[in-house]
Coordinates of C-alpha atoms and ligand atoms in Angstrom, one line a residue:
M1 CA 0.1 -53.3 -3.3
A2 CA 2.8 -52.6 -5.9
F3 CA 2.1 -49.8 -8.3
N4 CA 0.7 -51.4 -11.5
S5 CA 2.4 -49.1 -14.1
E6 CA 1.5 -51.5 -16.9
L7 CA -2.2 -51.2 -16.3
L8 CA -2.0 -47.4 -16.2
R9 CA 0.2 -47.3 -19.3
K10 CA -2.5 -49.3 -21.2
L11 CA -5.3 -47.2 -19.9
V12 CA -3.9 -43.8 -21.0
K13 CA -3.3 -45.2 -24.5
I14 CA -6.8 -46.3 -25.3
Y15 CA -8.8 -44.2 -27.7
G16 CA -11.9 -42.8 -26.0
P17 CA -12.8 -39.1 -26.5
S18 CA -16.3 -38.0 -25.2
S19 CA -19.0 -40.1 -26.8
N20 CA -16.5 -42.6 -28.2
E21 CA -15.7 -44.5 -25.0
N22 CA -16.4 -48.0 -26.2
L23 CA -12.8 -49.3 -26.4
V24 CA -12.1 -48.0 -22.9
R25 CA -15.3 -49.7 -21.7
E26 CA -14.3 -53.0 -23.3
F27 CA -10.9 -52.9 -21.7
I28 CA -12.2 -52.2 -18.2
I29 CA -14.8 -54.9 -18.5
E30 CA -12.1 -57.5 -19.1
E31 CA -10.1 -56.1 -16.2
I32 CA -12.9 -56.2 -13.6
K33 CA -15.4 -58.8 -14.7
T34 CA -14.2 -61.6 -12.4
Y35 CA -14.3 -59.3 -9.3
V36 CA -17.9 -57.9 -9.6
D37 CA -21.4 -59.5 -9.5
E38 CA -23.1 -57.7 -12.4
I39 CA -22.1 -55.6 -15.3
E40 CA -24.4 -53.3 -17.2
I41 CA -24.0 -50.8 -20.0
D42 CA -26.7 -48.1 -20.0
S43 CA -28.0 -46.3 -23.0
M44 CA -25.5 -43.4 -22.7
G45 CA -22.7 -45.9 -22.7
N46 CA -21.8 -45.8 -19.0
L47 CA -20.3 -49.0 -17.6
I48 CA -22.0 -49.9 -14.3
A49 CA -20.3 -52.6 -12.3
H50 CA -22.2 -53.8 -9.2
K51 CA -20.5 -55.4 -6.3
K52 CA -23.3 -56.5 -3.9
G53 CA -23.1 -55.8 -0.2
P54 CA -25.4 -55.2 2.8
G55 CA -24.7 -51.6 3.7
K56 CA -25.2 -48.2 2.0
K57 CA -25.7 -47.9 -1.7
I58 CA -22.6 -46.1 -3.0
M59 CA -22.0 -44.9 -6.5
I60 CA -18.3 -44.6 -7.3
S61 CA -17.7 -42.6 -10.6
S62 CA -14.6 -42.2 -12.7
H63 CA -14.9 -40.9 -16.2
M64 CA -13.6 -42.9 -19.2
D65 CA -13.8 -40.1 -21.7
Q66 CA -10.9 -37.8 -22.7
I67 CA -10.6 -34.4 -24.4
G68 CA -10.0 -34.3 -28.2
L69 CA -10.2 -32.4 -31.5
M70 CA -13.3 -32.8 -33.7
V71 CA -13.0 -32.3 -37.4
I72 CA -15.4 -29.6 -38.7
D73 CA -14.1 -29.0 -42.2
I74 CA -11.5 -30.4 -44.7
D75 CA -10.0 -27.9 -47.1
K76 CA -9.2 -28.5 -50.8
N77 CA -5.5 -29.2 -49.9
G78 CA -6.4 -31.8 -47.3
F79 CA -5.9 -29.8 -44.1
L80 CA -8.4 -30.5 -41.4
R81 CA -10.1 -27.7 -39.4
F82 CA -11.3 -28.6 -35.9
T83 CA -13.2 -27.6 -32.8
N84 CA -12.6 -28.7 -29.3
V85 CA -14.3 -31.6 -27.5
G86 CA -13.7 -30.5 -23.8
G87 CA -11.1 -28.1 -22.5
I88 CA -8.5 -27.8 -25.3
S89 CA -5.9 -25.1 -25.1
P90 CA -4.6 -23.7 -28.4
Q91 CA -1.1 -23.1 -27.0
I92 CA -0.8 -26.6 -25.6
T93 CA -2.2 -28.2 -28.8
L94 CA 0.2 -26.4 -31.2
S95 CA 2.7 -28.9 -32.7
Q96 CA 1.2 -31.9 -30.9
R97 CA 0.8 -35.2 -32.7
V98 CA -2.7 -36.6 -32.8
I99 CA -4.3 -40.0 -33.7
F100 CA -7.8 -40.9 -34.9
E101 CA -9.7 -44.1 -34.0
N102 CA -8.8 -45.7 -37.3
G103 CA -5.1 -45.1 -36.6
T104 CA -4.7 -42.1 -38.9
V105 CA -2.0 -39.9 -37.5
G106 CA -1.2 -36.2 -37.9
G107 CA 0.1 -33.1 -36.3
V108 CA -1.4 -29.7 -35.3
F109 CA -0.1 -26.4 -36.6
S110 CA -1.4 -22.9 -37.2
E111 CA -1.5 -20.2 -39.8
P112 CA 1.2 -17.6 -39.2
V113 CA 0.2 -15.8 -36.0
E114 CA 1.9 -12.5 -34.9
D115 CA 1.0 -12.8 -31.3
M116 CA 1.0 -16.3 -29.9
S117 CA -1.0 -15.3 -26.9
K118 CA -3.9 -14.6 -29.3
L119 CA -3.7 -18.1 -30.9
K120 CA -7.1 -19.5 -31.4
L121 CA -8.3 -23.0 -32.5
E122 CA -9.9 -21.5 -35.5
N123 CA -6.5 -20.5 -36.9
M124 CA -5.1 -23.9 -36.4
Y125 CA -5.3 -27.1 -38.5
I126 CA -4.4 -30.8 -38.5
D127 CA -2.0 -32.0 -41.1
I128 CA -2.4 -35.7 -41.8
G129 CA 0.0 -35.6 -44.8
A130 CA -2.8 -35.8 -47.4
F131 CA -2.4 -33.7 -50.6
S132 CA -6.0 -33.1 -51.4
K133 CA -9.5 -33.1 -49.9
E134 CA -10.3 -36.3 -51.7
E135 CA -7.3 -38.0 -50.3
A136 CA -7.9 -36.8 -46.8
E137 CA -11.5 -38.0 -46.9
K138 CA -10.3 -41.5 -47.4
Y139 CA -9.0 -41.4 -43.8
V140 CA -11.1 -38.8 -42.0
Q141 CA -14.7 -37.6 -42.0
I142 CA -16.4 -34.5 -40.6
G143 CA -17.2 -35.3 -37.0
D144 CA -14.3 -37.6 -36.4
I145 CA -12.4 -36.9 -33.2
C146 CA -8.6 -37.3 -32.7
I147 CA -6.7 -37.3 -29.5
Y148 CA -3.1 -36.5 -28.5
N149 CA -0.8 -39.3 -29.5
T150 CA 1.7 -39.7 -26.6
N151 CA 3.0 -42.4 -24.3
L152 CA 3.3 -42.7 -20.6
D153 CA 6.7 -42.0 -19.0
E154 CA 7.6 -42.7 -15.4
N155 CA 10.3 -42.8 -12.8
E156 CA 10.2 -43.9 -9.2
N157 CA 8.3 -40.9 -8.1
V158 CA 5.9 -40.0 -10.9
V159 CA 4.0 -41.0 -14.0
F160 CA 3.4 -38.5 -16.8
S161 CA 1.3 -38.7 -19.9
S162 CA -1.7 -37.2 -21.6
Y163 CA -5.0 -38.4 -20.3
L164 CA -4.2 -39.2 -16.7
D165 CA -7.5 -37.1 -16.7
D166 CA -9.3 -39.4 -16.0
R167 CA -7.7 -42.7 -16.7
V168 CA -5.9 -42.5 -13.4
G169 CA -9.3 -42.2 -11.8
C170 CA -10.4 -45.4 -13.7
F171 CA -7.2 -46.9 -12.5
V172 CA -7.9 -46.1 -8.9
S173 CA -11.4 -47.6 -9.2
I174 CA -10.1 -50.8 -10.9
E175 CA -7.4 -51.3 -8.3
A176 CA -10.0 -50.7 -5.5
I177 CA -12.3 -53.3 -7.1
K178 CA -9.4 -55.8 -7.2
T179 CA -8.5 -55.0 -3.5
L180 CA -12.0 -55.3 -2.0
K181 CA -12.9 -58.7 -0.8
E182 CA -16.4 -58.9 0.7
A183 CA -18.2 -55.7 0.1
K184 CA -19.6 -54.1 3.3
N185 CA -21.6 -51.7 1.3
D186 CA -23.6 -52.0 -1.9
L187 CA -21.2 -50.7 -4.5
Y188 CA -22.0 -49.4 -8.0
F189 CA -18.7 -48.6 -9.8
V190 CA -19.6 -46.3 -12.7
F191 CA -17.1 -45.7 -15.5
S192 CA -18.8 -42.7 -16.9
V193 CA -19.1 -41.1 -20.3
Q194 CA -18.9 -37.5 -21.5
E195 CA -17.6 -35.9 -18.3
E196 CA -15.4 -33.5 -20.2
V197 CA -18.4 -32.0 -22.0
G198 CA -20.5 -31.4 -18.9
L199 CA -20.8 -34.4 -16.5
R200 CA -23.4 -36.0 -18.8
G201 CA -22.9 -39.7 -18.2
A202 CA -22.8 -39.4 -14.4
K203 CA -26.1 -37.5 -14.5
T204 CA -28.1 -40.4 -16.0
A205 CA -26.2 -43.1 -14.2
A206 CA -26.9 -41.5 -10.8
Y207 CA -30.6 -41.2 -11.7
K208 CA -30.8 -44.8 -12.5
I209 CA -28.8 -46.1 -9.5
N210 CA -30.2 -43.6 -7.0
P211 CA -27.4 -44.1 -4.5
D212 CA -27.3 -43.1 -0.8
I213 CA -23.8 -41.6 -1.3
G214 CA -21.8 -40.5 -4.4
I215 CA -18.1 -40.4 -4.7
S216 CA -16.0 -39.6 -7.7
L217 CA -12.3 -40.0 -8.6
D218 CA -10.8 -37.4 -10.8
V219 CA -7.6 -35.3 -11.2
T220 CA -7.3 -31.9 -9.6
I221 CA -4.7 -29.2 -10.5
H222 CA -1.6 -28.2 -8.6
G223 CA -0.1 -25.2 -6.7
D224 CA 3.4 -26.4 -6.4
T225 CA 5.3 -25.3 -9.5
P226 CA 7.2 -22.0 -10.0
K227 CA 4.9 -19.0 -9.5
A228 CA 1.8 -21.3 -9.6
K229 CA -1.5 -19.8 -8.6
R230 CA -2.2 -20.1 -4.8
F231 CA -3.6 -23.5 -4.3
A232 CA -2.8 -25.8 -1.4
V233 CA -2.5 -29.0 -3.3
G234 CA 0.8 -30.4 -4.5
L235 CA 2.4 -33.6 -5.7
N236 CA 3.4 -36.3 -3.2
K237 CA 1.5 -34.7 -0.3
G238 CA -1.3 -37.3 -0.3
A239 CA -4.7 -38.0 -1.6
A240 CA -6.7 -34.8 -2.1
I241 CA -10.1 -34.7 -0.3
K242 CA -12.2 -32.1 -2.1
I243 CA -14.0 -29.4 -0.2
K244 CA -15.3 -27.7 -3.3
D245 CA -15.0 -26.9 -7.0
N246 CA -17.3 -25.1 -9.5
S247 CA -19.7 -28.1 -9.7
L248 CA -20.3 -28.8 -6.0
I249 CA -19.5 -28.1 -2.4
C250 CA -18.9 -31.6 -1.1
H251 CA -21.3 -32.9 1.5
P252 CA -19.8 -32.2 5.0
K253 CA -20.5 -35.8 6.2
V254 CA -18.9 -37.4 3.2
R255 CA -15.9 -35.0 3.4
D256 CA -15.5 -35.5 7.1
T257 CA -15.8 -39.3 6.8
L258 CA -13.0 -39.3 4.2
I259 CA -10.8 -37.1 6.6
K260 CA -11.6 -39.4 9.5
I261 CA -10.6 -42.5 7.6
A262 CA -7.4 -40.9 6.3
K263 CA -6.5 -39.9 9.8
E264 CA -7.3 -43.3 11.4
S265 CA -5.5 -45.3 8.7
N266 CA -2.5 -42.9 8.5
I267 CA -3.2 -42.2 4.8
P268 CA -1.5 -38.9 3.8
Y269 CA -4.1 -36.4 2.6
Q270 CA -4.5 -32.8 1.6
L271 CA -7.6 -30.6 1.4
E272 CA -8.6 -29.2 -2.0
V273 CA -10.5 -25.9 -2.6
L274 CA -10.7 -25.5 -6.3
D275 CA -12.1 -22.3 -7.8
A276 CA -12.6 -23.8 -11.3
G277 CA -13.6 -27.0 -12.9
G278 CA -16.1 -29.7 -12.0
T279 CA -16.4 -33.4 -11.7
D280 CA -19.0 -36.2 -11.8
S281 CA -20.0 -35.7 -8.1
G282 CA -21.4 -32.3 -9.2
A283 CA -24.0 -34.2 -11.3
I284 CA -24.5 -37.0 -8.8
Q285 CA -25.3 -34.6 -5.9
L286 CA -28.2 -32.9 -7.8
T287 CA -29.9 -36.2 -8.7
K288 CA -33.5 -36.7 -7.6
S289 CA -33.9 -35.2 -4.1
G290 CA -30.2 -34.8 -3.6
I291 CA -27.4 -37.3 -2.9
P292 CA -24.6 -36.6 -0.4
S293 CA -21.5 -36.6 -2.5
G294 CA -17.7 -36.1 -2.2
V295 CA -14.6 -36.5 -4.3
I296 CA -11.2 -38.1 -3.9
S297 CA -8.9 -36.1 -6.2
I298 CA -5.6 -37.3 -7.6
P299 CA -3.2 -34.3 -7.5
T300 CA -2.0 -33.7 -11.0
R301 CA 0.3 -31.1 -12.6
Y302 CA -0.4 -29.7 -16.1
V303 CA -4.0 -31.0 -16.4
H304 CA -5.3 -31.1 -20.0
S305 CA -1.7 -31.0 -21.4
T306 CA 0.2 -33.9 -23.0
M307 CA 2.3 -34.3 -19.8
E308 CA -0.1 -34.6 -17.0
M309 CA 2.0 -35.6 -14.0
A310 CA 1.0 -37.4 -10.8
S311 CA 2.9 -39.0 -7.9
K312 CA 2.8 -42.8 -7.5
N313 CA 2.5 -42.4 -3.7
D314 CA -0.5 -40.1 -4.1
I315 CA -2.2 -42.5 -6.5
K316 CA -1.6 -45.4 -4.0
N317 CA -3.0 -43.2 -1.2
C318 CA -6.1 -42.5 -3.2
I319 CA -6.7 -46.2 -3.7
D320 CA -6.3 -46.9 0.0
L321 CA -8.6 -44.0 0.9
L322 CA -11.3 -45.2 -1.5
V323 CA -11.0 -48.8 -0.2
G324 CA -11.3 -47.5 3.4
F325 CA -14.4 -45.4 2.5
L326 CA -16.1 -48.3 0.7
N327 CA -15.5 -50.6 3.7
Y328 CA -16.7 -48.0 6.2
E329 CA -19.8 -48.8 8.3
F330 CA -22.1 -45.8 7.9
N331 CA -24.4 -45.4 10.9
V332 CA -26.9 -42.9 9.5
Ligands
CO1 CO1 -10.6 -33.0 -17.7
ZN2 ZN1 -11.4 -35.4 -15.4

Protein backbone atom coordinates (compact mmCIF):
# COMPACT_ATOMS: atom_id res chain seq x y z
CA MET A 1 0.00 0.00 0.00
CA ALA A 2 1.37 3.43 -0.95
CA PHE A 3 1.92 5.89 1.88
CA ASN A 4 -1.15 8.12 1.99
CA SER A 5 0.52 11.41 2.95
CA GLU A 6 -2.57 13.39 2.07
CA LEU A 7 -4.69 11.60 4.65
CA LEU A 8 -2.09 12.15 7.37
CA ARG A 9 -1.65 15.78 6.31
CA LYS A 10 -5.39 16.33 6.83
CA LEU A 11 -5.52 14.43 10.12
CA VAL A 12 -2.79 16.46 11.85
CA LYS A 13 -4.47 19.73 10.86
CA ILE A 14 -7.90 19.05 12.38
CA TYR A 15 -8.68 20.96 15.56
CA GLY A 16 -9.26 18.50 18.42
CA PRO A 17 -7.72 19.19 21.83
CA SER A 18 -8.85 16.97 24.72
CA SER A 19 -12.65 17.25 25.19
CA ASN A 20 -13.07 19.00 21.81
CA GLU A 21 -12.57 16.05 19.50
CA ASN A 22 -15.78 16.38 17.45
CA LEU A 23 -14.19 17.64 14.22
CA VAL A 24 -11.69 14.79 14.24
CA ARG A 25 -14.49 12.33 14.92
CA GLU A 26 -16.59 13.63 12.01
CA PHE A 27 -13.62 13.42 9.67
CA ILE A 28 -12.80 9.83 10.68
CA ILE A 29 -16.45 8.71 10.34
CA GLU A 30 -16.43 9.91 6.72
CA GLU A 31 -13.19 8.02 6.07
CA ILE A 32 -14.25 4.67 7.51
CA LYS A 33 -18.03 4.43 7.35
CA THR A 34 -18.20 2.25 4.24
CA TYR A 35 -15.68 -0.22 5.69
CA VAL A 36 -17.33 -1.03 9.04
CA ASP A 37 -20.65 -2.54 10.16
CA GLU A 38 -21.68 -0.18 12.95
CA ILE A 39 -20.63 3.21 14.19
CA GLU A 40 -21.43 4.55 17.62
CA ILE A 41 -20.48 7.63 19.59
CA ASP A 42 -20.57 7.12 23.35
CA SER A 43 -21.38 9.74 25.95
CA MET A 44 -17.70 10.67 26.47
CA GLY A 45 -17.38 11.29 22.74
CA ASN A 46 -15.41 8.18 21.82
CA LEU A 47 -15.99 6.95 18.28
CA ILE A 48 -16.55 3.18 18.30
CA ALA A 49 -16.51 1.45 14.90
CA HIS A 50 -17.46 -2.21 14.89
CA LYS A 51 -16.30 -4.60 12.19
CA LYS A 52 -17.99 -7.89 12.93
CA GLY A 53 -16.12 -11.18 12.89
CA PRO A 54 -16.26 -14.62 14.48
CA GLY A 55 -13.11 -14.75 16.65
CA LYS A 56 -11.89 -12.82 19.67
CA LYS A 57 -13.36 -9.49 20.64
CA ILE A 58 -10.51 -7.00 20.17
CA MET A 59 -10.54 -3.31 21.09
CA ILE A 60 -8.13 -1.23 19.01
CA SER A 61 -7.62 2.24 20.45
CA SER A 62 -6.04 5.36 18.98
CA HIS A 63 -6.61 8.71 20.61
CA MET A 64 -8.11 11.59 18.67
CA ASP A 65 -7.28 14.31 21.15
CA GLN A 66 -4.22 16.54 21.12
CA ILE A 67 -2.46 18.74 23.67
CA GLY A 68 -3.24 22.46 23.79
CA LEU A 69 -3.35 25.70 25.77
CA MET A 70 -6.49 26.68 27.70
CA VAL A 71 -7.25 30.34 28.38
CA ILE A 72 -7.57 31.08 32.11
CA ASP A 73 -7.62 34.88 32.10
CA ILE A 74 -7.63 37.85 29.72
CA ASP A 75 -5.83 40.99 30.93
CA LYS A 76 -6.92 44.57 30.32
CA ASN A 77 -4.59 44.92 27.34
CA GLY A 78 -6.01 41.82 25.64
CA PHE A 79 -3.22 39.35 26.44
CA LEU A 80 -4.38 35.80 27.24
CA ARG A 81 -2.97 33.83 30.15
CA PHE A 82 -3.23 30.07 29.81
CA THR A 83 -2.77 26.69 31.41
CA ASN A 84 -1.82 23.41 29.80
CA VAL A 85 -4.16 20.73 28.50
CA GLY A 86 -1.83 17.71 28.54
CA GLY A 87 1.97 17.78 28.48
CA ILE A 88 2.95 21.25 27.28
CA SER A 89 6.59 22.35 27.61
CA PRO A 90 7.18 26.09 28.20
CA GLN A 91 10.42 26.12 26.20
CA ILE A 92 8.84 24.39 23.22
CA THR A 93 5.76 26.62 23.32
CA LEU A 94 7.67 29.91 23.40
CA SER A 95 7.27 31.77 20.09
CA GLN A 96 4.90 29.21 18.59
CA ARG A 97 1.87 30.20 16.58
CA VAL A 98 -1.48 28.95 17.82
CA ILE A 99 -5.03 28.73 16.52
CA PHE A 100 -8.43 28.48 18.22
CA GLU A 101 -11.41 26.48 16.99
CA ASN A 102 -13.05 29.62 15.53
CA GLY A 103 -9.92 30.39 13.50
CA THR A 104 -8.51 33.08 15.81
CA VAL A 105 -4.72 32.99 15.50
CA GLY A 106 -2.01 34.20 17.84
CA GLY A 107 1.50 33.61 19.11
CA VAL A 108 2.97 32.67 22.48
CA PHE A 109 5.58 34.84 24.24
CA SER A 110 6.75 35.47 27.77
CA GLU A 111 7.46 38.26 30.18
CA PRO A 112 11.21 39.04 30.31
CA VAL A 113 12.84 36.01 31.96
CA GLU A 114 16.48 36.04 33.13
CA ASP A 115 17.01 32.29 33.09
CA MET A 116 15.18 30.54 30.26
CA SER A 117 15.51 27.16 31.99
CA LYS A 118 13.17 28.57 34.66
CA LEU A 119 10.54 29.60 32.13
CA LYS A 120 7.06 28.67 33.37
CA LEU A 121 3.69 28.71 31.63
CA GLU A 122 2.46 31.21 34.23
CA ASN A 123 4.97 33.77 32.92
CA MET A 124 3.79 33.33 29.37
CA TYR A 125 0.89 34.75 27.39
CA ILE A 126 -0.86 34.44 24.06
CA ASP A 127 -0.92 37.56 21.89
CA ILE A 128 -3.84 37.53 19.45
CA GLY A 129 -3.24 41.09 18.33
CA ALA A 130 -6.17 42.54 20.29
CA PHE A 131 -5.63 45.93 21.94
CA SER A 132 -8.02 45.57 24.87
CA LYS A 133 -9.79 42.98 26.99
CA GLU A 134 -13.09 43.85 25.33
CA GLU A 135 -11.67 43.34 21.88
CA ALA A 136 -10.01 40.03 22.83
CA GLU A 137 -13.29 38.79 24.28
CA LYS A 138 -14.93 39.10 20.89
CA TYR A 139 -12.73 36.23 19.73
CA VAL A 140 -11.81 34.20 22.79
CA GLN A 141 -13.43 33.22 26.07
CA ILE A 142 -12.11 31.79 29.30
CA GLY A 143 -11.87 28.01 28.84
CA ASP A 144 -11.22 28.10 25.10
CA ILE A 145 -8.34 25.90 23.97
CA CYS A 146 -5.87 26.70 21.20
CA ILE A 147 -3.45 24.34 19.50
CA TYR A 148 -0.11 24.76 17.71
CA ASN A 149 -0.70 26.10 14.22
CA THR A 150 1.68 24.21 11.92
CA ASN A 151 1.62 22.10 8.79
CA LEU A 152 2.95 18.68 7.92
CA ASP A 153 6.24 18.52 6.03
CA GLU A 154 7.71 15.42 4.46
CA ASN A 155 10.43 13.92 2.35
CA GLU A 156 10.88 10.35 1.10
CA ASN A 157 11.91 9.12 4.54
CA VAL A 158 9.90 10.99 7.12
CA VAL A 159 6.91 13.13 7.95
CA PHE A 160 7.07 15.87 10.56
CA SER A 161 4.41 18.03 12.10
CA SER A 162 2.79 18.82 15.38
CA TYR A 163 0.28 16.26 16.52
CA LEU A 164 1.55 13.05 15.01
CA ASP A 165 0.64 12.22 18.65
CA ASP A 166 -1.73 10.64 18.05
CA ARG A 167 -3.16 11.37 14.63
CA VAL A 168 -0.57 8.98 13.23
CA GLY A 169 -2.15 6.31 15.48
CA CYS A 170 -5.57 7.21 14.05
CA PHE A 171 -3.98 7.01 10.59
CA VAL A 172 -2.65 3.49 11.29
CA SER A 173 -6.11 2.37 12.48
CA ILE A 174 -7.87 3.93 9.48
CA GLU A 175 -5.45 2.34 7.02
CA ALA A 176 -5.87 -1.03 8.77
CA ILE A 177 -9.67 -0.73 8.54
CA LYS A 178 -9.36 -0.06 4.81
CA THR A 179 -6.97 -2.99 4.34
CA LEU A 180 -8.91 -5.65 6.23
CA LYS A 181 -11.32 -7.60 4.07
CA GLU A 182 -13.33 -10.16 6.06
CA ALA A 183 -12.67 -9.72 9.76
CA LYS A 184 -11.45 -12.94 11.40
CA ASN A 185 -11.95 -11.45 14.84
CA ASP A 186 -14.66 -9.23 16.26
CA LEU A 187 -13.11 -5.79 15.94
CA TYR A 188 -13.98 -2.65 17.85
CA PHE A 189 -11.95 0.28 16.57
CA VAL A 190 -12.06 3.03 19.16
CA PHE A 191 -10.96 6.56 18.36
CA SER A 192 -10.70 7.74 21.91
CA VAL A 193 -11.04 11.08 23.66
CA GLN A 194 -9.01 12.69 26.44
CA GLU A 195 -5.96 10.43 26.39
CA GLU A 196 -3.62 13.34 26.95
CA VAL A 197 -5.28 14.24 30.24
CA GLY A 198 -5.29 10.72 31.70
CA LEU A 199 -6.51 7.95 29.35
CA ARG A 200 -10.09 8.89 30.16
CA GLY A 201 -11.93 7.97 26.98
CA ALA A 202 -10.33 4.53 26.64
CA LYS A 203 -11.38 3.75 30.19
CA THR A 204 -15.11 4.07 29.59
CA ALA A 205 -14.95 2.60 26.07
CA ALA A 206 -13.19 -0.52 27.35
CA TYR A 207 -15.79 -0.92 30.10
CA LYS A 208 -18.59 -0.79 27.57
CA ILE A 209 -16.98 -3.07 24.98
CA ASN A 210 -15.46 -5.47 27.52
CA PRO A 211 -13.04 -6.92 24.95
CA ASP A 212 -11.01 -10.15 25.19
CA ILE A 213 -7.88 -8.28 24.10
CA GLY A 214 -6.87 -4.62 24.02
CA ILE A 215 -4.38 -2.99 21.72
CA SER A 216 -3.51 0.65 21.24
CA LEU A 217 -1.62 2.63 18.66
CA ASP A 218 0.36 5.59 19.86
CA VAL A 219 3.67 7.34 19.41
CA THR A 220 6.68 6.52 21.53
CA ILE A 221 9.82 8.57 22.03
CA HIS A 222 13.29 8.04 20.55
CA GLY A 223 16.85 7.30 21.60
CA ASP A 224 18.62 7.98 18.31
CA THR A 225 19.49 11.69 18.29
CA PRO A 226 22.72 13.34 19.59
CA LYS A 227 23.23 12.53 23.27
CA ALA A 228 19.67 11.24 23.60
CA LYS A 229 18.80 9.35 26.76
CA ARG A 230 19.46 5.61 26.49
CA PHE A 231 16.46 4.09 24.78
CA ALA A 232 16.56 1.30 22.24
CA VAL A 233 14.00 2.76 19.85
CA GLY A 234 14.90 4.81 16.80
CA LEU A 235 13.49 5.94 13.50
CA ASN A 236 13.31 3.60 10.53
CA LYS A 237 14.09 0.50 12.59
CA GLY A 238 10.57 -0.90 12.47
CA ALA A 239 7.30 -0.91 14.35
CA ALA A 240 7.85 -0.71 18.11
CA ILE A 241 6.30 -3.45 20.22
CA LYS A 242 5.86 -2.13 23.72
CA ILE A 243 7.12 -4.09 26.70
CA LYS A 244 6.20 -1.42 29.25
CA ASP A 245 5.60 2.20 29.99
CA ASN A 246 4.37 3.97 33.13
CA SER A 247 0.75 2.95 32.55
CA LEU A 248 1.17 -0.78 31.92
CA ILE A 249 3.38 -3.79 31.52
CA CYS A 250 2.03 -5.34 28.36
CA HIS A 251 0.49 -8.78 28.69
CA PRO A 252 3.16 -11.34 27.72
CA LYS A 253 0.78 -13.24 25.43
CA VAL A 254 -0.18 -10.12 23.50
CA ARG A 255 3.44 -8.96 23.31
CA ASP A 256 4.72 -12.36 22.21
CA THR A 257 1.96 -12.73 19.62
CA LEU A 258 2.96 -9.38 18.12
CA ILE A 259 6.61 -10.48 18.03
CA LYS A 260 5.67 -13.82 16.46
CA ILE A 261 3.59 -12.14 13.75
CA ALA A 262 6.36 -9.64 13.00
CA LYS A 263 8.91 -12.44 12.68
CA GLU A 264 6.71 -14.68 10.54
CA SER A 265 5.68 -11.85 8.19
CA ASN A 266 9.16 -10.25 8.04
CA ILE A 267 7.89 -6.99 9.47
CA PRO A 268 10.82 -5.02 10.96
CA TYR A 269 10.22 -4.39 14.66
CA GLN A 270 11.94 -3.12 17.79
CA LEU A 271 11.17 -3.60 21.46
CA GLU A 272 10.22 -0.65 23.58
CA VAL A 273 10.87 -0.23 27.30
CA LEU A 274 9.71 3.24 28.22
CA ASP A 275 10.25 4.62 31.73
CA ALA A 276 7.73 7.43 31.28
CA GLY A 277 4.38 8.15 29.73
CA GLY A 278 1.30 6.05 29.27
CA THR A 279 -1.23 5.13 26.68
CA ASP A 280 -4.79 3.88 26.25
CA SER A 281 -3.83 0.25 26.88
CA GLY A 282 -2.97 1.22 30.45
CA ALA A 283 -6.65 2.01 30.98
CA ILE A 284 -7.97 -0.91 28.94
CA GLN A 285 -5.89 -3.44 30.88
CA LEU A 286 -7.45 -2.48 34.21
CA THR A 287 -11.05 -2.75 33.04
CA LYS A 288 -13.46 -5.07 34.88
CA SER A 289 -11.51 -8.20 35.84
CA GLY A 290 -8.54 -7.31 33.63
CA ILE A 291 -7.99 -7.38 29.87
CA PRO A 292 -4.77 -8.68 28.25
CA SER A 293 -3.41 -5.63 26.47
CA GLY A 294 -0.52 -4.54 24.33
CA VAL A 295 0.66 -1.59 22.28
CA ILE A 296 2.07 -1.03 18.81
CA SER A 297 4.07 2.19 19.05
CA ILE A 298 5.06 4.46 16.21
CA PRO A 299 8.67 5.57 16.88
CA THR A 300 8.61 9.36 16.92
CA ARG A 301 11.24 12.01 17.60
CA TYR A 302 10.48 15.19 19.55
CA VAL A 303 7.08 14.08 20.93
CA HIS A 304 4.89 16.95 22.14
CA SER A 305 6.84 19.46 20.05
CA THR A 306 5.76 21.18 16.84
CA MET A 307 7.97 18.91 14.78
CA GLU A 308 7.19 15.39 15.82
CA MET A 309 8.98 13.23 13.25
CA ALA A 310 8.26 9.67 12.18
CA SER A 311 9.53 7.38 9.44
CA LYS A 312 7.17 6.41 6.64
CA ASN A 313 8.57 2.86 6.63
CA ASP A 314 7.91 2.52 10.36
CA ILE A 315 4.35 3.74 9.94
CA LYS A 316 3.75 1.23 7.14
CA ASN A 317 5.24 -1.52 9.29
CA CYS A 318 2.86 -0.57 12.12
CA ILE A 319 -0.11 -0.89 9.74
CA ASP A 320 1.10 -4.31 8.56
CA LEU A 321 1.68 -5.50 12.12
CA LEU A 322 -1.77 -4.33 13.23
CA VAL A 323 -3.47 -6.01 10.27
CA GLY A 324 -1.52 -9.21 10.98
CA PHE A 325 -2.60 -9.13 14.63
CA LEU A 326 -6.24 -8.50 13.82
CA ASN A 327 -6.26 -11.41 11.36
CA TYR A 328 -4.54 -13.75 13.82
CA GLU A 329 -6.32 -16.91 14.94
CA PHE A 330 -6.14 -16.86 18.71
CA ASN A 331 -6.45 -20.35 20.19
CA VAL A 332 -6.99 -19.53 23.82
CO1 LIG B 1 0.85 12.72 23.90
ZN1 LIG C 1 -0.46 9.96 22.37
